[in-house]
mmCIF file of C-alpha atoms and ligand atoms in Angstrom:
data_model
loop_
_atom_site.group_PDB
_atom_site.id
_atom_site.type_symbol
_atom_site.label_atom_id
_atom_site.label_comp_id
_atom_site.label_asym_id
_atom_site.label_seq_id
_atom_site.Cartn_x
_atom_site.Cartn_y
_atom_site.Cartn_z
ATOM 1 C CA MET A 48 116.236 113.682 114.991
ATOM 2 C CA PRO A 49 116.330 112.857 111.257
ATOM 3 C CA ARG A 50 116.284 114.917 109.004
ATOM 4 C CA LEU A 51 113.633 114.682 105.875
ATOM 5 C CA THR A 52 114.551 117.104 103.215
ATOM 6 C CA VAL A 53 111.386 116.249 100.964
ATOM 7 C CA GLU A 54 112.469 118.239 97.007
ATOM 8 C CA GLY A 55 110.995 122.181 96.368
ATOM 9 C CA TYR A 56 109.109 120.942 99.373
ATOM 10 C CA GLY A 57 111.695 122.078 102.481
ATOM 11 C CA THR A 58 114.363 119.539 104.811
ATOM 12 C CA PHE A 59 111.949 118.928 108.011
ATOM 13 C CA ASP A 60 112.814 116.936 111.442
ATOM 14 C CA VAL A 61 111.020 113.796 112.077
ATOM 15 C CA PRO A 62 110.828 111.519 115.258
ATOM 16 C CA ALA A 63 113.134 109.035 114.821
ATOM 17 C CA GLY A 64 111.698 105.613 113.219
ATOM 18 C CA LYS A 65 108.782 107.457 111.905
ATOM 19 C CA ARG A 66 107.535 106.037 108.685
ATOM 20 C CA LEU A 67 108.573 107.759 105.810
ATOM 21 C CA VAL A 68 105.529 107.668 103.640
ATOM 22 C CA LEU A 69 104.054 109.601 108.010
ATOM 23 C CA ALA A 70 106.765 111.503 107.458
ATOM 24 C CA ILE A 71 105.657 113.155 104.888
ATOM 25 C CA GLU A 72 102.215 113.490 104.823
ATOM 26 C CA GLN A 73 102.530 114.523 108.110
ATOM 27 C CA ASP A 74 105.790 116.608 108.455
ATOM 28 C CA ALA A 75 106.844 117.714 105.272
ATOM 29 C CA GLN A 76 103.196 117.911 104.458
ATOM 30 C CA VAL A 77 103.355 116.187 101.176
ATOM 31 C CA ASP A 78 99.828 114.567 99.392
ATOM 32 C CA ILE A 79 101.788 111.533 98.721
ATOM 33 C CA LEU A 80 99.859 108.630 97.574
ATOM 34 C CA HIS A 81 99.737 105.231 100.033
ATOM 35 C CA ALA A 82 96.239 103.540 97.959
ATOM 36 C CA CYS A 83 96.922 100.174 99.790
ATOM 37 C CA GLY A 84 97.437 101.879 103.091
ATOM 38 C CA GLY A 85 100.581 101.496 103.381
ATOM 39 C CA ASN A 86 101.012 97.282 103.191
ATOM 40 C CA ALA A 87 103.114 97.173 100.218
ATOM 41 C CA ARG A 88 101.017 95.989 97.633
ATOM 42 C CA CYS A 89 100.303 99.531 95.407
ATOM 43 C CA THR A 90 103.114 100.983 94.697
ATOM 44 C CA THR A 91 101.408 103.972 95.284
ATOM 45 C CA CYS A 92 104.071 105.159 98.460
ATOM 46 C CA ARG A 93 106.646 105.404 95.668
ATOM 47 C CA VAL A 94 109.327 107.560 95.762
ATOM 48 C CA GLU A 95 113.110 108.404 94.757
ATOM 49 C CA PHE A 96 116.140 109.074 96.442
ATOM 50 C CA ILE A 97 118.990 111.678 96.144
ATOM 51 C CA GLU A 98 120.671 110.979 98.630
ATOM 52 C CA GLY A 99 120.284 108.413 102.098
ATOM 53 C CA GLU A 100 118.520 105.315 100.768
ATOM 54 C CA PRO A 101 118.566 102.333 102.910
ATOM 55 C CA ARG A 102 119.808 99.844 101.822
ATOM 56 C CA ARG A 103 118.462 97.299 104.178
ATOM 57 C CA GLN A 104 115.006 96.831 102.715
ATOM 58 C CA THR A 105 111.933 94.784 103.388
ATOM 59 C CA VAL A 106 111.284 91.770 101.247
ATOM 60 C CA ALA A 107 108.030 92.787 100.434
ATOM 61 C CA GLU A 108 109.350 95.722 99.403
ATOM 62 C CA ARG A 109 111.968 94.076 97.090
ATOM 63 C CA ASP A 110 108.570 90.826 95.876
ATOM 64 C CA LYS A 111 106.596 93.712 94.994
ATOM 65 C CA LEU A 112 108.895 95.785 93.001
ATOM 66 C CA ALA A 113 109.825 93.330 91.089
ATOM 67 C CA ALA A 114 106.689 92.129 90.820
ATOM 68 C CA LYS A 115 105.410 95.573 89.212
ATOM 69 C CA GLY A 116 109.254 96.059 86.870
ATOM 70 C CA LEU A 117 110.248 99.552 88.610
ATOM 71 C CA THR A 118 113.065 100.310 89.076
ATOM 72 C CA GLY A 119 114.917 103.576 90.919
ATOM 73 C CA VAL A 120 112.542 103.113 93.013
ATOM 74 C CA ARG A 121 111.739 102.452 97.193
ATOM 75 C CA LEU A 122 108.049 102.220 99.184
ATOM 76 C CA ALA A 123 107.871 104.952 101.584
ATOM 77 C CA CYS A 124 105.537 102.199 103.416
ATOM 78 C CA GLN A 125 108.109 100.327 104.118
ATOM 79 C CA ILE A 126 111.268 102.108 105.242
ATOM 80 C CA TYR A 127 111.355 104.008 108.353
ATOM 81 C CA CYS A 128 113.265 107.101 109.404
ATOM 82 C CA ASP A 129 116.154 106.562 110.926
ATOM 83 C CA HIS A 130 118.689 108.834 109.133
ATOM 84 C CA ASP A 131 118.996 111.639 107.096
ATOM 85 C CA MET A 132 117.402 111.035 103.987
ATOM 86 C CA THR A 133 116.582 113.082 101.015
ATOM 87 C CA ILE A 134 114.226 111.815 98.204
ATOM 88 C CA ARG A 135 111.331 112.976 95.681
ATOM 89 C CA ALA A 136 108.076 112.562 95.993
ATOM 90 C CA ILE A 137 107.071 111.424 92.653
ATOM 91 C CA SER A 138 103.879 110.242 93.150
ATOM 92 C CA ARG A 139 101.227 112.407 95.096
ATOM 93 C CA LEU A 140 97.012 112.779 95.350
ATOM 94 C CA GLU A 141 96.858 115.582 93.808
ATOM 95 C CA GLY A 142 97.088 115.448 89.620
ATOM 96 C CA SER A 143 96.276 111.660 89.991
ATOM 97 C CA GLY A 144 92.787 111.762 89.866
ATOM 98 C CA ARG A 145 92.243 109.673 93.490
ATOM 99 C CA PRO A 146 89.252 110.340 95.668
ATOM 100 C CA ASP A 147 91.368 110.902 98.604
ATOM 101 C CA PRO A 148 95.792 109.419 99.495
ATOM 102 C CA GLY A 149 94.128 106.187 99.950
ATOM 103 C CA GLY A 150 93.938 104.283 103.886
ATOM 104 C CA THR A 151 96.135 106.010 106.607
ATOM 105 C CA PRO A 152 99.245 103.379 107.257
ATOM 106 C CA GLU A 153 99.642 102.415 110.823
ATOM 107 C CA ALA A 154 103.062 103.329 112.840
ATOM 108 C CA GLU A 155 104.558 100.596 111.953
ATOM 109 C CA ILE A 156 105.899 98.789 108.724
ATOM 110 C CA THR A 157 102.873 96.027 107.880
ATOM 111 C CA PRO A 158 103.254 94.212 106.692
ATOM 112 C CA PRO A 159 105.163 92.842 110.269
ATOM 113 C CA PRO A 160 109.020 93.818 108.118
ATOM 114 C CA GLU A 161 111.289 91.325 106.826
ATOM 115 C CA TRP A 162 114.333 92.549 106.600
ATOM 116 C CA ILE A 163 116.498 92.076 103.773
ATOM 117 C CA GLU A 164 120.538 93.679 104.834
HETATM 118 S S1 FES B 1665 102.457 100.041 98.913
HETATM 119 FE FE1 FES B 1665 100.904 101.398 98.920
HETATM 120 S S2 FES B 1665 100.874 102.431 100.398
HETATM 121 FE FE2 FES B 1665 103.442 101.927 100.384
#
């Protein structure tokens, strides 16, 4: 079972293969944003990796980060928890001025992932 550490919140066992955005919200109980519902459209689910950043990336994540000029962050909705990870939750509901975090992402990565290794 992979271990997810969220800086300032603790370390949590996460079912292998769970979407990172869901693990942060449901297992670590952190109020991460996911305004587009986990579809690589909004970038509000962005996190900083401290350890265990996955090498592979979806085409949708790469293209969205490039379009927004974002570096040093990853989209939690485009990552599966398949190994131990330590992240910083930098985009949270608290302080965002938003009424809610966004629609709950589906269990599998959407859109259907095309992987860049
Ligand atoms: S990009 Fe919108 S939730 Fe991940």
